[in-house]
CSV table of C-alpha atoms and ligand atoms in Angstrom, one decimal:
chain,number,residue,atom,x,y,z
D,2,UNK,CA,3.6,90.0,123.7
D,3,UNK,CA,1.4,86.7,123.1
D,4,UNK,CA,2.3,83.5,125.2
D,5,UNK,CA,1.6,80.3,123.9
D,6,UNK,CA,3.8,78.0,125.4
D,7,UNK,CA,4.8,77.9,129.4
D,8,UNK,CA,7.3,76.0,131.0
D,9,UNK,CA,6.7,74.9,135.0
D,10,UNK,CA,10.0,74.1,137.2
D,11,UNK,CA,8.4,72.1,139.9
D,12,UNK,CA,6.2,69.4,139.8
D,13,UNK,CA,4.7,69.3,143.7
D,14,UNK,CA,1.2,70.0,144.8
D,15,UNK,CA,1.4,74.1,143.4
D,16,UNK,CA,3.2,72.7,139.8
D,17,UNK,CA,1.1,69.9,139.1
D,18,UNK,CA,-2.2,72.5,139.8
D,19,UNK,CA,-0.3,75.1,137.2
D,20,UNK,CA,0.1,73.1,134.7
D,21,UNK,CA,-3.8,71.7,134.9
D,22,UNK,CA,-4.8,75.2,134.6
D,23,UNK,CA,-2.4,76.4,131.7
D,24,UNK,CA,-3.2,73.2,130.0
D,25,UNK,CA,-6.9,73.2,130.2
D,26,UNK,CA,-6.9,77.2,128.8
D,27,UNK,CA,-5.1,76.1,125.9
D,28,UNK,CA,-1.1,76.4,126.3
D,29,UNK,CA,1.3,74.3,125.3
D,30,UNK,CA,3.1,73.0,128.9
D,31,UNK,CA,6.2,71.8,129.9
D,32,UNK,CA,6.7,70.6,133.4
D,33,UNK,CA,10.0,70.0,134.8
D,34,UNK,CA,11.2,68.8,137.9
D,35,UNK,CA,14.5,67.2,139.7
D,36,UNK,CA,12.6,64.3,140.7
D,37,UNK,CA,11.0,61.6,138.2
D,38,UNK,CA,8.8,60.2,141.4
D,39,UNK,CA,7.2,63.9,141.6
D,40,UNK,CA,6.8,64.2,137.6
D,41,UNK,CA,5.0,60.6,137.1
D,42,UNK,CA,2.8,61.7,140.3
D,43,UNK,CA,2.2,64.9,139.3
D,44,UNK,CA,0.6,63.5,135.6
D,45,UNK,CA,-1.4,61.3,137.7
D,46,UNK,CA,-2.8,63.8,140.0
D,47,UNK,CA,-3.6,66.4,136.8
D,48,UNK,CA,-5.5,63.4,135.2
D,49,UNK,CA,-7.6,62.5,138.5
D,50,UNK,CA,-7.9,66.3,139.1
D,51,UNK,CA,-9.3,66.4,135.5
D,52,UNK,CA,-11.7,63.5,135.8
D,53,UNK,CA,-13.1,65.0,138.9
D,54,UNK,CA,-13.8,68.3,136.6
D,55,UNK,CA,-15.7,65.9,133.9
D,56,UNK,CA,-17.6,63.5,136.4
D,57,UNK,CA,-18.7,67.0,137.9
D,58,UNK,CA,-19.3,68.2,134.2
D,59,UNK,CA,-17.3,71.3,134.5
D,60,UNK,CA,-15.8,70.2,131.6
D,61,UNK,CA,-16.2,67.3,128.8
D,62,UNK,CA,-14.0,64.4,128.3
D,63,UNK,CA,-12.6,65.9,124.8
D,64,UNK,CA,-11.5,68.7,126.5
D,65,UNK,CA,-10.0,66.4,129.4
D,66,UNK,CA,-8.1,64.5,126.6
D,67,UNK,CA,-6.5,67.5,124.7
D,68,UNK,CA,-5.2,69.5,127.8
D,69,UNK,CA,-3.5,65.7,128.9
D,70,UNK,CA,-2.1,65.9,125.7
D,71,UNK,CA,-0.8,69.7,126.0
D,72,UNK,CA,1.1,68.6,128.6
D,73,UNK,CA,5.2,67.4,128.2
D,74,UNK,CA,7.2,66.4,130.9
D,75,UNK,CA,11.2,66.0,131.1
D,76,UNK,CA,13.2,65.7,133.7
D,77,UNK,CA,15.7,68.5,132.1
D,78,UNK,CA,15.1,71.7,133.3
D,79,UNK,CA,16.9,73.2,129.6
D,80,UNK,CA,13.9,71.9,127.8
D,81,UNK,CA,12.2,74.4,129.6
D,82,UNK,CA,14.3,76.8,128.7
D,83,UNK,CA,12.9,78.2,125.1
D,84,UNK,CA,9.0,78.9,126.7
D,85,UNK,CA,7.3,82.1,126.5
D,86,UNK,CA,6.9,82.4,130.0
D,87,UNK,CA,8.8,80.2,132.6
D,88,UNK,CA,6.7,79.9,135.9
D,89,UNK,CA,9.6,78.6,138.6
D,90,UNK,CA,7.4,76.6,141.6
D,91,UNK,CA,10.1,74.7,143.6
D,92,UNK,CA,10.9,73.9,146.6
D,93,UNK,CA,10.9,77.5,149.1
D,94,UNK,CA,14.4,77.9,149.2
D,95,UNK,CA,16.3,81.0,147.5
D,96,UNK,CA,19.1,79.2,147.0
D,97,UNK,CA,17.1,76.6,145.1
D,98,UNK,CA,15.5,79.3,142.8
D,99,UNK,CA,18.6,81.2,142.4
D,100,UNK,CA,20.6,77.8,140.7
D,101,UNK,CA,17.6,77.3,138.9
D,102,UNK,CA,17.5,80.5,137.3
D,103,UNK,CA,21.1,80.6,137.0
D,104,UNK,CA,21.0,77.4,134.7
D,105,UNK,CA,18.3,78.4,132.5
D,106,UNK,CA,19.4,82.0,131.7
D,107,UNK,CA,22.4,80.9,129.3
D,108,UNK,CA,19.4,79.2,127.3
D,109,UNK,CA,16.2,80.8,127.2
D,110,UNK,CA,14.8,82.9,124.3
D,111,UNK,CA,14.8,86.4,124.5
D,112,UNK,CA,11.3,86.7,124.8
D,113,UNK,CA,11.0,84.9,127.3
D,114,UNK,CA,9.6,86.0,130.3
D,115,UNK,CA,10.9,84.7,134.0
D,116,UNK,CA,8.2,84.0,137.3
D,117,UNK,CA,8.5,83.0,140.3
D,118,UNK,CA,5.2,81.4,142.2
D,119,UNK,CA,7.6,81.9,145.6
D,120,UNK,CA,5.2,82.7,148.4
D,121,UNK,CA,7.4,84.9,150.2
D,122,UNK,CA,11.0,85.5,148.4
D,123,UNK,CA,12.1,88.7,147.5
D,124,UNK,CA,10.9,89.2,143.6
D,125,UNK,CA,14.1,92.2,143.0
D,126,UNK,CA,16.8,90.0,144.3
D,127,UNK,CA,15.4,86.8,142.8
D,128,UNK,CA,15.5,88.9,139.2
D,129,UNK,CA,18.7,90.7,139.8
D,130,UNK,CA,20.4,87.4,139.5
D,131,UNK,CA,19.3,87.2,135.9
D,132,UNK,CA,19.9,88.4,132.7
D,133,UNK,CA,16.3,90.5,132.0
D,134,UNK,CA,15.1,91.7,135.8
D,135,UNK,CA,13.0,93.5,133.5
D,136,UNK,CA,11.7,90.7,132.3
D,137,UNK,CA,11.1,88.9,135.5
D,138,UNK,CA,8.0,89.0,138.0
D,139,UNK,CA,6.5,87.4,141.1
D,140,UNK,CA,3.6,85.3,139.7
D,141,UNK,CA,1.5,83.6,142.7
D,142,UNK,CA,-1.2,81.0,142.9
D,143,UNK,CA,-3.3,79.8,145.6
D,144,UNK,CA,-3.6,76.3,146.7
D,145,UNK,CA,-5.4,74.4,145.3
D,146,UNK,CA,-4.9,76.0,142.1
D,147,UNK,CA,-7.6,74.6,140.0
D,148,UNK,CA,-10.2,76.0,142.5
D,149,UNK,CA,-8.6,79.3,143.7
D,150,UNK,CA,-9.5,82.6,141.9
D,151,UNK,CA,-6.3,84.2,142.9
D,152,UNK,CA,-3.4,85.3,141.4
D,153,UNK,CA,-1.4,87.7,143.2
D,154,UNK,CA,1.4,89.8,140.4
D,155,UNK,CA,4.0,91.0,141.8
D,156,UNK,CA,6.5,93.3,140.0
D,157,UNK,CA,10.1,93.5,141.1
D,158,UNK,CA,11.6,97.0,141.2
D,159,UNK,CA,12.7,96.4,137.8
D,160,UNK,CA,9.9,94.8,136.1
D,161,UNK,CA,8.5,96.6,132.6
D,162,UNK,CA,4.9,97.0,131.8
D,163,UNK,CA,5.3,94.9,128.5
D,164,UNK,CA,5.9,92.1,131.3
D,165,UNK,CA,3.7,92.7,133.7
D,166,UNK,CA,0.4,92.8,130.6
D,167,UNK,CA,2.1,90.1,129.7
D,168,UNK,CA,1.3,88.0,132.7
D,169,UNK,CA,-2.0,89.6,133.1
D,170,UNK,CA,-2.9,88.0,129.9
D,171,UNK,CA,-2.3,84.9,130.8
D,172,UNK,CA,-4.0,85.3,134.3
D,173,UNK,CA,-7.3,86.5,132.2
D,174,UNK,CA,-6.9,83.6,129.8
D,175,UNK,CA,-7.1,80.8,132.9
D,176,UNK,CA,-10.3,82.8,134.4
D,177,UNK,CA,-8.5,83.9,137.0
D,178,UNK,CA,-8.9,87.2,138.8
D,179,UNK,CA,-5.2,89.3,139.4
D,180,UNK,CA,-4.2,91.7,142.4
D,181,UNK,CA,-1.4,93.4,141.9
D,182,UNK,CA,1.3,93.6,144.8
D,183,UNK,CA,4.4,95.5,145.0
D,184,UNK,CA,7.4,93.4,146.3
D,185,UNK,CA,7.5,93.6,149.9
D,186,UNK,CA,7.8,91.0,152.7
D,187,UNK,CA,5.0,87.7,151.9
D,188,UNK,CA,2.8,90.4,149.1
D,189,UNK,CA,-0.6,91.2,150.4
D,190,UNK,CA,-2.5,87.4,150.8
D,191,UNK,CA,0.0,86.0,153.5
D,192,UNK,CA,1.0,89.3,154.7
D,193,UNK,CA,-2.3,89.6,156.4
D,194,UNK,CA,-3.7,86.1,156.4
D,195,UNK,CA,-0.3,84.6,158.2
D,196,UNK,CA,-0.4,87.1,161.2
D,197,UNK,CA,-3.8,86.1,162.0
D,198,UNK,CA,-3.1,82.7,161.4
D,199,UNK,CA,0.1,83.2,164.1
D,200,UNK,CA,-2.7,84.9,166.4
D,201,UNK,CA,-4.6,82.1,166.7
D,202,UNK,CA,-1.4,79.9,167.7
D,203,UNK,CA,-1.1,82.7,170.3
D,204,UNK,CA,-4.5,82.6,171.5
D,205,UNK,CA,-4.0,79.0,171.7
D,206,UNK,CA,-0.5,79.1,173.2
D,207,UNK,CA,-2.0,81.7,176.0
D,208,UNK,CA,-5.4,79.4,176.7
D,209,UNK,CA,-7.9,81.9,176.1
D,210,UNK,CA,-9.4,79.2,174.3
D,211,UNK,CA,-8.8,75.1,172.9
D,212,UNK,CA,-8.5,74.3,169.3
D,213,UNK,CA,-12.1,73.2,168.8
D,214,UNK,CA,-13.8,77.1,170.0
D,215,UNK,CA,-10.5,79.2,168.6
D,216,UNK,CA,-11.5,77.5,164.6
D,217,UNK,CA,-15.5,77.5,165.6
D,218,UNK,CA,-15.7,81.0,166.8
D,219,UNK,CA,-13.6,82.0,163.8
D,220,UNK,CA,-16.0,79.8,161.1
D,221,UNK,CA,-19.0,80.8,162.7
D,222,UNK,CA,-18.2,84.4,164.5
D,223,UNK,CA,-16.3,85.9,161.4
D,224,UNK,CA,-17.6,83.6,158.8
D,225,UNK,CA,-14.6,82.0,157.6
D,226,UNK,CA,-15.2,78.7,155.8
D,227,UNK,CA,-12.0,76.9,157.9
D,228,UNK,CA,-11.1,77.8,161.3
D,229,UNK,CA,-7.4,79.4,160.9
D,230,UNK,CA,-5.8,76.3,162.7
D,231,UNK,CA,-7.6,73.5,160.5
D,232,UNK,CA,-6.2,76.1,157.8
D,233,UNK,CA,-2.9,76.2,158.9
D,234,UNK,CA,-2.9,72.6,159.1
D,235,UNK,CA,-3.6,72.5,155.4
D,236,UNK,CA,-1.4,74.8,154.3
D,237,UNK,CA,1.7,73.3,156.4
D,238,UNK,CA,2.8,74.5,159.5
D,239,UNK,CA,6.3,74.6,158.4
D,240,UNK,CA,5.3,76.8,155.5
D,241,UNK,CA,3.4,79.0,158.0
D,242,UNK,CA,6.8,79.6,160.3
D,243,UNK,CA,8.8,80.1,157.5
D,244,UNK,CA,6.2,82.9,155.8
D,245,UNK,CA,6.5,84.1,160.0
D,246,UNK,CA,10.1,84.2,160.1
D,247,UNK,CA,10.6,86.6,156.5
D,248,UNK,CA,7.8,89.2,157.7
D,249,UNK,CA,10.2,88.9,161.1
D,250,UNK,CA,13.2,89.6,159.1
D,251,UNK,CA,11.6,91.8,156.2
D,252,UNK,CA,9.9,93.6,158.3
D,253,UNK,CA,11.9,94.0,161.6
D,254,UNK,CA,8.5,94.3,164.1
D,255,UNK,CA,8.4,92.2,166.5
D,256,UNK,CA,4.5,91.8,165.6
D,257,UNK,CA,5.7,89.4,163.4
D,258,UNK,CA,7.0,87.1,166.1
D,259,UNK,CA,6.3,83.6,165.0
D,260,UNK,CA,4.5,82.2,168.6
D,261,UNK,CA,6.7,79.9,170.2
D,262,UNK,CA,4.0,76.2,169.9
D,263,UNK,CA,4.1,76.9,166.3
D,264,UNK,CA,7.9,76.5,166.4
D,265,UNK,CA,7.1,73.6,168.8
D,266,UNK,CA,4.9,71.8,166.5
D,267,UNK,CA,7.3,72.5,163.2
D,268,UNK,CA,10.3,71.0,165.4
D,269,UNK,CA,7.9,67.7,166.5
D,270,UNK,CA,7.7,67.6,162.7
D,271,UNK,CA,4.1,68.0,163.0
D,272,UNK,CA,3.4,69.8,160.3
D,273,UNK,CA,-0.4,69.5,159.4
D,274,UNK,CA,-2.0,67.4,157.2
D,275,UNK,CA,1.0,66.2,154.9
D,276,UNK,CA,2.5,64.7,158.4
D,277,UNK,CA,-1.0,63.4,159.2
D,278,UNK,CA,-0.8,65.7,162.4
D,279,UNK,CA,-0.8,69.1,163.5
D,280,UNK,CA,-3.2,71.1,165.2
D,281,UNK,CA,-5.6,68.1,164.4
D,282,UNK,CA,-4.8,64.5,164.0
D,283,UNK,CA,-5.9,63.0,161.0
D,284,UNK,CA,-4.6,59.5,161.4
D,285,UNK,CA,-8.0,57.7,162.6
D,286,UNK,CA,-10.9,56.9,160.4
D,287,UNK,CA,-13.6,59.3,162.0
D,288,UNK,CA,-13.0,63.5,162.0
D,289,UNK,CA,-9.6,64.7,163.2
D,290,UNK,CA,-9.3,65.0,166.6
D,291,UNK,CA,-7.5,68.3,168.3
D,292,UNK,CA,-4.2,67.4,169.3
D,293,UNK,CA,-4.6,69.6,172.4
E,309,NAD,P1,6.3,70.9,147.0
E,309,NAD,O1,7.2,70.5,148.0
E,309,NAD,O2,4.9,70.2,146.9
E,309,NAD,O3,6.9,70.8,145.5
E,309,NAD,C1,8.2,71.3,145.2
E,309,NAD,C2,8.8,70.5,144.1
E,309,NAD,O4,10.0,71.2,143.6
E,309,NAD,C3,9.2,69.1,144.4
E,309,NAD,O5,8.5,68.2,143.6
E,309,NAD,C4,10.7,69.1,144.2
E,309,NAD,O6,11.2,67.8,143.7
E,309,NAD,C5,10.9,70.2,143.2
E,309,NAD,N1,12.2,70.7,143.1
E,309,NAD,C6,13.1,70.9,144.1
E,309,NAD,N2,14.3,71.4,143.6
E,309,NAD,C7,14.1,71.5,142.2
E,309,NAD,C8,14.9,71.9,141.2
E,309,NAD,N3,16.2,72.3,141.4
E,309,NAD,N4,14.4,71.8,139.9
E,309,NAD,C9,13.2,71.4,139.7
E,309,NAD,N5,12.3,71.0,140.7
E,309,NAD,C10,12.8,71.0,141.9
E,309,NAD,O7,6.0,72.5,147.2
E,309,NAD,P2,4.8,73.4,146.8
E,309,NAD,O8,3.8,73.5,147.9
E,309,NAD,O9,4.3,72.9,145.4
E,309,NAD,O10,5.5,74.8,146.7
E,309,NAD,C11,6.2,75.2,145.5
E,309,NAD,C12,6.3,76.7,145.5
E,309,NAD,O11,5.0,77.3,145.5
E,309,NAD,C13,7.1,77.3,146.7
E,309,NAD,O12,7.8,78.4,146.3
E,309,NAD,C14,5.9,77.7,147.6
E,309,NAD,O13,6.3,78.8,148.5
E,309,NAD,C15,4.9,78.2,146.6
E,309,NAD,N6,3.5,78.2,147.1
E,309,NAD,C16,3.0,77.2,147.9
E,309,NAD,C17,1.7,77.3,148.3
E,309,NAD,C18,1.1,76.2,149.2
E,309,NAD,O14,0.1,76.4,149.8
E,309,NAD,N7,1.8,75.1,149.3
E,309,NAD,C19,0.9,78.3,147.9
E,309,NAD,C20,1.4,79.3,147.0
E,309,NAD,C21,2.7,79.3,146.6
């Protein structure tokens, strides 16, 4: 099946970078969202995002112009509804992604297939809920999503191959690479990056070592290009405890704990670099400065 139009439920930092990198291969987007704040922000980011990509000459101004112009937004989710392939990037909350679903299935074509860029949700049960579980897969960026290779697809217990080459397609046509994942607690990326991530808070927690020689042994020992606190800092530390807490539950081994600072931070609400604090403060002028 050939996709030419997608539609994008969710306009925050993973939506707006979706619907830069749809637009700019060509499709025709739609981008939705509950909140008119996040749509009118999210069409300024893309166009920064995209003058960065010209002033760098990764791409020209013509091409700037006509993936601006590929891109609708509305603030109904039903105009959304008759895409080739809905890509659903909301807020992590099932209950969120179930309503949404549940509103668009009475209108969408039948082609169309159903995603989910969920970080850690079940894909089965998210797809059950629907009218075509065949027809539905997990379909997962990285942040920032104009720069990340990535795309981790993950196929439900249901999903059909027609789907799956479907979405394959489309991750070819954005010059992305795909890994394919079966549907098991947080897929393969977080599955292994968020339990070392959790270690580190450990290692932390335990003092074998302060936050300044945990991320510089890590850069410079295993030659990671962030330290794994200045990354969970950038990722959110709330998303980190909540990708914790479903390996926890998914997974029933206590391995999977989530170490008790991180909970600590995420109840301080310091949360990384969206709060301005976390493992690092970033409120001053100069470099952040470790908050312990
Ligand atoms: P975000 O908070 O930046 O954006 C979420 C957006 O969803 C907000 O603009 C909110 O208004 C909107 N929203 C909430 N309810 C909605 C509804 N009913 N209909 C339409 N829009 C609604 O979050 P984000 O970081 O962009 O994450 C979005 C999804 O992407 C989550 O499922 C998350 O797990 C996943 N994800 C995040 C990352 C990351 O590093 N942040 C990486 C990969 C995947």
């Amino acid at each position: 099946m050939d996709i030419g139009s997608i539609g994008i439920v969710g306009a925050g930092q993973m939506g707006n970078g979706i619907a830069h990198v749809c637009a700019l291969a060509g499709y025709d987007v739609i981008l939705t969202d509950v909140s008119q704040d996040a749509l009118d922000s999210a069409r300024k980011i893309i166009g920064q995002n995209l003058d960065r990509q010209v002033s760098r000459e990764k791409i020209t101004s013509e091409v700037r112009d006509e993936a601006l112009q590929r891109i609708r937004t509305t603030a109904n989710l039903i105009d959304t509804a008759k895409s080739d392939l809905i890509i659903e990037a909301a807020t992590e909350r099932e209950t969120v992604k179930q309503a949404i679903f549940e509103d668009l299935v009475p209108h969408l074509a039948p082609q169309t297939i159903l995603t989910s860029n969920t970080s850690s949700i079940s894909i089965t049960r998210l797809g059950s809920r629907t009218d075509r579980p065949q027809k539905f897969m997990g379909f997962h960026f990285m942040n920032p999503v104009p720069v990340m290779k990535l795309v981790e697809l993950i196929r439900g217990i249901a999903t059909d191959e027609e789907t799956f080459e479907a979405c394959k397609g489309v991750v070819d046509r954005l010059g992305k690479t795909a890994a394919t994942s079966e549907d098991f607690p947080a897929f393969m990326v977080n599955r292994i990056l968020m339990p070392m991530i959790n270690e580190a808070v450990y290692t932390l927690y335990e003092g074998v070592g302060n936050i300044t020689s945990i991320d510089t042994s890590m850069r410079l020992g295993a030659n990671h290009p962030m330290g794994p606190l200045e990354l969970a800092d950038f990722i959110g530390l709330d998303t980190c405890l909540a990708i914790m807490n479903v390996l926890h539950d998914g997974l029933a081994d206590t391995k999977y704990r989530p170490c008790p600072l991180l909970v600590k931070y995420v109840e301080a609400g310091w949360l990384g670099r969206k709060t301005q604090r976390g493992f690092y403060d970033y409120r001053g002028e100069g470099d952040p400065v470790p908050t312990r």
